[in-house]
Short mmCIF file of C-alpha atoms and ligand atoms in Angstrom, two decimals:
data_model
loop_
_atom_site.label_atom_id
_atom_site.label_comp_id
_atom_site.label_asym_id
_atom_site.label_seq_id
_atom_site.Cartn_x
_atom_site.Cartn_y
_atom_site.Cartn_z
CA MET N 1 76.39 104.20 102.45
CA PRO N 2 76.94 101.34 105.13
CA GLU N 3 74.43 102.28 108.08
CA GLU N 4 75.32 103.34 111.28
CA VAL N 5 77.23 101.81 113.99
CA LEU N 6 77.89 102.76 117.38
CA GLY N 7 79.91 99.80 118.58
CA PRO N 8 82.64 100.20 120.79
CA ASN N 9 86.28 99.77 119.58
CA ILE N 10 86.82 95.96 117.80
CA LEU N 11 91.02 97.13 117.18
CA GLU N 12 92.21 99.69 119.12
CA VAL N 13 96.04 99.54 116.78
CA GLU N 14 98.33 102.35 118.83
CA ASN N 15 102.10 103.71 117.50
CA LEU N 16 102.33 100.76 114.85
CA LYS N 17 105.81 100.66 113.55
CA LYS N 18 107.48 97.77 111.24
CA TYR N 19 111.18 98.90 109.79
CA PHE N 20 112.02 96.21 107.76
CA PRO N 21 116.24 96.53 107.72
CA ILE N 22 118.58 96.95 104.65
CA LYS N 23 121.32 95.40 104.61
CA GLY N 24 124.46 95.69 102.92
CA GLY N 25 127.93 96.22 103.46
CA PHE N 26 130.88 93.16 102.97
CA PHE N 27 129.17 91.66 106.15
CA GLY N 28 125.87 91.64 106.25
CA SER N 29 125.08 93.99 108.30
CA THR N 30 122.77 96.19 108.98
CA VAL N 31 122.76 99.51 106.63
CA GLY N 32 119.19 101.49 107.08
CA GLU N 33 115.93 100.61 107.07
CA VAL N 34 112.76 101.08 105.65
CA ARG N 35 109.71 102.49 107.02
CA ALA N 36 106.86 100.69 106.25
CA VAL N 37 104.56 101.23 108.12
CA ASP N 38 105.33 104.34 110.36
CA ASP N 39 103.94 105.34 113.85
CA VAL N 40 100.45 104.28 112.93
CA SER N 41 97.26 104.88 115.45
CA LEU N 42 93.49 103.77 114.74
CA TYR N 43 90.30 102.00 115.50
CA VAL N 44 87.60 99.97 114.36
CA ARG N 45 84.30 99.92 116.18
CA GLU N 46 81.84 96.45 116.15
CA GLY N 47 79.96 96.83 112.92
CA GLU N 48 82.12 98.92 111.35
CA ILE N 49 83.70 99.11 108.17
CA LEU N 50 87.31 101.19 108.38
CA SER N 51 88.36 101.92 104.76
CA LEU N 52 92.45 102.42 104.50
CA VAL N 53 93.57 103.65 101.72
CA GLY N 54 96.20 106.10 99.72
CA GLU N 55 99.05 104.80 96.77
CA SER N 56 100.67 101.32 96.09
CA GLY N 57 103.68 101.24 98.17
CA CYS N 58 102.13 103.56 101.01
CA GLY N 59 101.85 100.93 103.69
CA LYS N 60 99.02 99.67 104.18
CA THR N 61 99.50 96.30 102.99
CA THR N 62 102.09 95.90 106.25
CA THR N 63 100.30 97.25 108.58
CA ALA N 64 96.72 94.86 107.55
CA ARG N 65 99.94 92.19 107.99
CA CYS N 66 101.07 93.85 111.23
CA ILE N 67 97.47 93.56 113.18
CA LEU N 68 96.93 89.87 111.91
CA ARG N 69 100.50 89.34 112.84
CA ALA N 70 101.43 87.47 109.28
CA VAL N 71 104.49 89.70 110.93
CA ASP N 72 105.05 90.69 113.25
CA PRO N 73 105.21 94.84 114.02
CA THR N 74 108.77 96.66 115.63
CA SER N 75 106.75 98.41 118.42
CA GLY N 76 103.18 99.14 118.86
CA SER N 77 99.91 97.80 120.31
CA THR N 78 97.04 95.80 118.48
CA ARG N 79 94.53 95.41 120.41
CA PHE N 80 91.54 92.69 119.58
CA ARG N 81 88.42 93.25 121.57
CA MET N 82 87.43 89.35 121.81
CA LYS N 83 84.20 87.93 122.15
CA ASP N 84 83.85 87.66 125.54
CA GLY N 85 84.62 91.09 125.98
CA THR N 86 88.95 90.89 127.16
CA MET N 87 91.32 93.40 125.38
CA VAL N 88 93.99 91.40 123.81
CA ASP N 89 97.52 92.92 122.25
CA ILE N 90 97.95 90.58 118.91
CA ALA N 91 100.94 92.39 119.38
CA LYS N 92 102.53 90.51 121.76
CA LEU N 93 101.06 86.86 122.18
CA LYS N 94 103.51 84.26 121.53
CA GLU N 95 102.89 82.22 118.91
CA THR N 96 101.19 79.40 120.71
CA GLU N 97 98.42 81.74 121.64
CA LEU N 98 97.22 83.05 118.27
CA LYS N 99 94.67 80.28 117.62
CA PRO N 100 91.96 81.84 119.58
CA VAL N 101 92.83 85.12 117.65
CA TRP N 102 92.53 84.06 114.48
CA ARG N 103 89.52 82.91 114.63
CA GLU N 104 88.08 85.81 114.86
CA VAL N 105 89.52 87.67 112.74
CA GLN N 106 90.67 86.35 109.61
CA MET N 107 92.21 88.58 106.15
CA ILE N 108 91.00 87.99 101.86
CA PHE N 109 93.55 88.72 99.92
CA GLN N 110 93.16 90.08 96.72
CA ASP N 111 93.93 87.78 94.22
CA PRO N 112 91.64 84.95 94.35
CA PHE N 113 93.37 82.72 92.10
CA GLY N 114 96.53 82.35 93.69
CA SER N 115 94.55 81.48 97.55
CA LEU N 116 92.60 78.67 96.30
CA ASN N 117 94.60 75.21 96.52
CA PRO N 118 93.79 74.19 93.07
CA ARG N 119 93.85 70.41 94.33
CA LYS N 120 90.96 70.77 96.57
CA ASN N 121 87.76 71.12 95.72
CA LEU N 122 85.53 73.58 97.90
CA LEU N 123 84.10 71.48 100.41
CA GLU N 124 87.48 70.91 101.55
CA ILE N 125 88.81 74.47 101.33
CA ILE N 126 85.74 76.43 102.91
CA GLY N 127 86.13 73.32 104.94
CA GLU N 128 89.80 73.20 106.07
CA PRO N 129 89.48 75.63 108.88
CA LEU N 130 86.57 73.83 110.27
CA TYR N 131 88.03 70.52 110.34
CA VAL N 132 91.63 71.60 112.04
CA ASN N 133 89.34 73.12 114.85
CA GLY N 134 88.18 70.59 116.00
CA ILE N 135 85.12 70.17 113.06
CA ARG N 136 85.84 66.01 112.82
CA ASP N 137 82.51 65.07 111.76
CA ARG N 138 82.16 64.95 107.32
CA GLN N 139 78.29 65.41 107.71
CA THR N 140 78.47 68.55 110.07
CA ARG N 141 81.35 70.27 107.46
CA MET N 142 79.35 70.07 104.67
CA ASN N 143 76.28 70.61 106.41
CA ARG N 144 77.89 74.01 107.48
CA VAL N 145 80.01 74.78 103.88
CA ALA N 146 76.34 74.28 102.24
CA GLU N 147 75.29 77.12 104.37
CA LEU N 148 78.15 79.11 103.67
CA LEU N 149 78.36 78.98 99.75
CA GLU N 150 74.39 79.89 100.11
CA LEU N 151 75.98 83.26 101.98
CA VAL N 152 77.74 84.08 99.35
CA GLY N 153 75.55 83.65 96.77
CA LEU N 154 77.16 80.37 95.82
CA ARG N 155 75.04 77.62 94.98
CA PRO N 156 75.44 74.25 97.81
CA GLU N 157 76.11 71.29 95.31
CA TYR N 158 79.78 73.26 94.06
CA MET N 159 81.26 72.04 96.95
CA HIS N 160 82.50 68.42 95.01
CA ARG N 161 83.58 70.86 92.14
CA TYR N 162 87.21 72.59 92.21
CA PRO N 163 88.32 76.43 92.20
CA HIS N 164 89.24 76.04 87.55
CA ALA N 165 86.13 75.31 87.29
CA PHE N 166 84.40 79.45 88.53
CA SER N 167 84.95 82.60 87.84
CA GLY N 168 87.53 85.56 88.95
CA GLY N 169 84.06 86.57 91.29
CA GLN N 170 82.55 83.31 92.04
CA ARG N 171 85.68 82.15 93.39
CA GLN N 172 86.39 85.14 95.91
CA ARG N 173 83.09 84.19 96.62
CA VAL N 174 85.13 81.28 98.12
CA VAL N 175 87.42 82.79 99.82
CA ILE N 176 84.73 84.82 101.49
CA ALA N 177 82.59 81.81 102.43
CA ARG N 178 86.41 80.12 103.71
CA ALA N 179 87.22 83.12 106.19
CA LEU N 180 83.52 83.38 107.42
CA ALA N 181 83.86 79.36 108.60
CA LEU N 182 84.40 79.65 112.04
CA GLU N 183 82.31 82.68 112.36
CA PRO N 184 84.87 85.85 112.62
CA ARG N 185 84.25 89.43 113.49
CA LEU N 186 86.31 91.58 111.80
CA ILE N 187 87.98 90.76 108.19
CA ILE N 188 90.66 92.90 106.98
CA ALA N 189 90.10 93.18 104.05
CA ASP N 190 93.15 93.76 101.33
CA GLU N 191 92.69 94.71 97.73
CA ALA N 192 89.76 92.43 98.03
CA VAL N 193 88.47 93.35 94.39
CA SER N 194 91.61 94.98 93.12
CA ALA N 195 91.71 91.71 90.42
CA LEU N 196 88.06 92.00 89.51
CA ASP N 197 86.65 93.51 86.43
CA VAL N 198 84.69 96.13 88.07
CA SER N 199 81.52 94.74 86.85
CA VAL N 200 82.22 92.02 88.94
CA GLN N 201 83.96 94.47 91.79
CA ALA N 202 80.45 96.04 92.15
CA GLN N 203 79.67 91.97 93.00
CA VAL N 204 81.33 91.05 95.43
CA LEU N 205 81.42 94.85 96.55
CA ASN N 206 76.80 94.54 97.09
CA LEU N 207 77.76 91.54 98.59
CA LEU N 208 80.89 92.05 101.63
CA LEU N 209 77.83 95.19 103.02
CA SER N 210 74.97 92.74 103.35
CA LEU N 211 77.54 90.34 104.73
CA GLN N 212 78.20 93.17 107.51
CA ARG N 213 74.62 93.97 107.69
CA ARG N 214 73.24 90.90 108.30
CA LEU N 215 76.19 89.31 110.36
CA ASN N 216 77.02 92.33 111.69
CA LEU N 217 81.18 92.02 110.85
CA SER N 218 83.43 95.04 111.25
CA PHE N 219 86.29 95.34 108.74
CA LEU N 220 89.22 97.25 107.74
CA PHE N 221 88.97 97.61 103.92
CA VAL N 222 92.69 98.26 102.38
CA ALA N 223 92.21 99.98 99.30
CA HIS N 224 93.57 102.17 96.73
CA ASP N 225 90.47 103.31 94.35
CA LEU N 226 89.11 106.18 96.73
CA SER N 227 85.32 105.37 94.27
CA ILE N 228 85.18 102.24 96.64
CA VAL N 229 86.02 103.81 99.89
CA LYS N 230 83.51 106.46 99.65
CA HIS N 231 80.41 104.06 98.59
CA ILE N 232 81.33 101.25 101.28
CA SER N 233 83.11 102.76 104.67
CA HIS N 234 81.65 104.37 107.68
CA ARG N 235 85.42 105.83 107.81
CA VAL N 236 88.04 106.44 105.99
CA ALA N 237 91.98 106.53 106.50
CA VAL N 238 94.62 107.60 104.01
CA MET N 239 98.21 106.71 104.16
CA TYR N 240 100.80 108.26 103.19
CA VAL N 241 104.45 106.83 103.69
CA GLY N 242 103.92 104.97 106.24
CA LYS N 243 101.95 107.46 108.08
CA ILE N 244 97.92 108.44 108.61
CA ALA N 245 97.44 111.67 106.60
CA GLU N 246 93.67 112.05 107.56
CA MET N 247 91.12 110.09 109.15
CA ALA N 248 87.75 111.23 109.12
CA PRO N 249 83.89 109.57 108.94
CA THR N 250 83.22 108.82 105.31
CA GLU N 251 81.29 111.45 104.10
CA GLU N 252 82.83 114.67 106.31
CA LEU N 253 86.23 113.49 104.72
CA PHE N 254 84.95 114.19 101.02
CA ARG N 255 83.42 116.70 101.58
CA ARG N 256 85.98 118.76 103.78
CA PRO N 257 89.35 117.47 103.33
CA LYS N 258 91.75 118.84 105.45
CA HIS N 259 94.77 117.52 104.91
CA PRO N 260 96.51 118.45 101.55
CA TYR N 261 97.66 114.84 100.18
CA THR N 262 93.80 113.69 100.98
CA ALA N 263 92.63 116.95 98.83
CA ALA N 264 94.66 115.54 96.14
CA LEU N 265 93.66 111.85 95.63
CA MET N 266 89.90 113.54 95.57
CA LYS N 267 90.71 115.65 92.42
CA ALA N 268 91.72 112.48 90.53
CA VAL N 269 88.84 110.13 91.30
CA PRO N 270 87.47 108.51 90.07
CA ILE N 271 89.41 106.77 86.86
CA PRO N 272 87.48 104.18 85.07
CA ASP N 273 90.13 102.96 83.17
CA PRO N 274 91.40 100.37 85.63
CA THR N 275 95.07 100.47 84.77
CA LEU N 276 96.06 103.92 84.86
CA ARG N 277 96.78 103.38 89.43
CA ASN N 278 98.63 106.78 89.43
CA GLU N 279 96.03 108.37 91.50
CA LEU N 280 98.43 111.51 91.57
CA LYS N 281 98.87 112.93 88.52
CA GLY N 282 98.27 116.70 89.26
CA LEU N 283 100.80 116.12 91.82
CA PRO N 284 104.60 117.39 91.58
CA GLY N 285 107.90 114.69 92.03
CA GLU N 286 107.40 110.86 93.54
CA VAL N 287 105.86 109.31 96.30
CA GLY N 288 108.83 109.45 99.40
CA ASN N 289 109.98 106.91 99.65
CA PRO N 290 110.15 104.98 102.80
CA ALA N 291 113.92 104.04 102.77
CA ASN N 292 114.77 107.80 102.80
CA PRO N 293 111.60 109.80 103.88
CA PRO N 294 111.89 113.58 103.61
CA SER N 295 112.41 115.42 106.97
CA GLY N 296 109.42 117.33 108.59
CA CYS N 297 106.32 116.86 106.97
CA TYR N 298 107.47 113.38 105.22
CA PHE N 299 104.24 114.96 101.86
CA HIS N 300 106.27 118.62 102.03
CA PRO N 301 108.11 118.66 99.04
CA ARG N 302 105.25 118.01 97.50
CA CYS N 303 103.05 120.16 99.37
CA ALA N 304 102.00 123.19 97.67
CA TYR N 305 101.01 124.69 101.47
CA ALA N 306 104.25 123.80 102.85
CA THR N 307 105.97 126.26 105.29
CA GLU N 308 109.20 126.09 106.43
CA ILE N 309 108.15 123.99 109.52
CA CYS N 310 106.78 121.73 107.28
CA LYS N 311 110.18 121.09 106.34
CA THR N 312 111.21 120.60 109.97
CA LYS N 313 108.64 119.78 112.43
CA THR N 314 107.17 116.02 112.17
CA PRO N 315 103.11 117.32 111.95
CA GLU N 316 101.48 114.74 114.99
CA LEU N 317 98.21 113.13 114.07
CA ARG N 318 95.58 115.99 115.76
CA THR N 319 91.70 116.03 116.64
CA VAL N 320 90.63 118.76 114.51
CA GLY N 321 86.63 117.80 114.29
CA PRO N 322 84.76 114.96 115.59
CA ASP N 323 85.97 111.36 114.82
CA HIS N 324 88.09 113.86 112.99
CA SER N 325 91.78 113.62 112.68
CA VAL N 326 94.90 114.96 110.82
CA ALA N 327 98.57 115.33 110.48
CA CYS N 328 99.24 118.67 108.47
CA HIS N 329 100.46 121.99 110.86
CA HIS N 330 98.04 123.50 108.82
CA ALA N 331 94.72 121.50 108.91
CA GLU N 332 92.56 125.03 110.08
CA GLU N 333 94.03 127.50 107.88
CA LEU N 334 93.62 126.13 104.94
CA ASN N 335 90.37 125.46 103.05
CA LEU N 336 90.55 122.62 100.86
CA ASP N 337 87.82 121.64 97.77
CA GLY N 338 86.23 118.48 98.46
CA ILE N 339 83.82 116.20 96.91
CA GLY N 340 79.80 116.00 97.13
CA GLU N 341 79.17 113.63 94.75
CA LEU N 342 81.77 111.89 92.40
CA LYS N 343 81.42 111.37 88.99
CA SER N 344 79.71 108.50 87.84
CA SER N 345 81.86 106.18 86.75
CA PRO N 346 81.31 101.86 85.94
CA MET N 347 81.89 101.58 88.97
CA THR N 348 80.27 104.05 90.89
CA GLU N 349 76.73 102.93 88.86
CA ALA N 350 77.47 99.37 89.63
CA LEU N 351 77.17 100.13 92.61
CA SER N 352 74.69 101.92 93.88
CA GLN N 353 71.92 98.88 92.26
CA PRO N 354 70.99 96.81 94.68
CA ASP N 355 72.50 93.22 95.63
CA ALA N 356 70.90 90.77 93.01
CA SER N 357 74.41 89.08 91.53
CA THR N 358 73.92 85.80 93.13
CA GLY N 359 77.59 84.61 91.58
CA ASN N 360 75.51 81.10 90.49
CA ALA N 361 76.08 81.36 86.51
CA PRO N 362 77.19 77.84 85.86
CA PRO N 363 80.91 77.07 86.42
CA SER N 364 82.73 76.17 83.13
FE1 LIG T 401 101.74 120.29 103.37
FE2 LIG T 401 102.33 121.36 105.55
FE3 LIG T 401 100.85 119.91 106.13
FE4 LIG T 401 102.39 118.20 105.68
S1 LIG T 401 102.59 119.72 107.39
S2 LIG T 401 100.17 118.67 104.61
S3 LIG T 401 103.60 119.90 104.36
S4 LIG T 401 100.34 122.00 104.68
#
């Protein structure tokens, strides 16, 4: 579990929406829309790790991409506190104004194989953002790349080698080193360890945790696996069909979930077999379709506690305790089971080990 932080908000997302048009008919007119992100509000404090969790297709990745302006949001604001203390609304910036923000907000993607150019060595890959941002002297770049490689547990002499020489875990360390090159303050990690083996996942997660402490980084950590989230997050936001269902400090959320969907997610963790991605086997019905979501509360067709109001009125996200908000009409009446401790799994055991990993097994 990361240490407590009490910094001011570094990121404030309010009423963020991203609707993708559905084209059809003879003339390619718009016949509907996919509500991938449907009125999301959240915040991240300085030095905090907020995890955004939910089933595949719930909109968490689109939310992350909208925040970084990898895709333009339909509406809403994403205010970011710059190093000098000024707040900028990333959603409203022109493309030409984004460069200073992208120096301070970096993204780590899921696939360490696809995100590294196989024709460039590590010096070129990690040094590229330095070059683009004005560090033209090669020796200065080499010194900085050597520092960054050491920071992520790789040997500086690896800078002359190419990505194919490294394992998946080592490549993800390279991706992290590149993300850190410009000394960002907020990292958006989108399923950053999902493509790795469980033992390697734990090594990379422990690395991210130690970097967060050393560099006082803030993280928006997008994940589908609650067993990971419990160990690395200060707070957790649970998404369902484009909306935040519940957001709370990690211990509070796991011990006292207030939303039936959160409680259902809890029941299904941990799943030691990474091929079993259906976290909600015990729930009836299918995940709501964001192109045609259910009326009222999007979760009502699957919810054992649904009443008439749930079918007609969309519940607002509202505060029910310190830092704890939930979008459920009946949150106060329900007495849902949480979990104090996760059952043991290869992941929880590996995560509880100190970070002894260096990623320095020789490249093949
Ligand atoms: Fe279930 Fe109703 Fe709460 Fe939705 S609002 S989660 S349907 S009880």
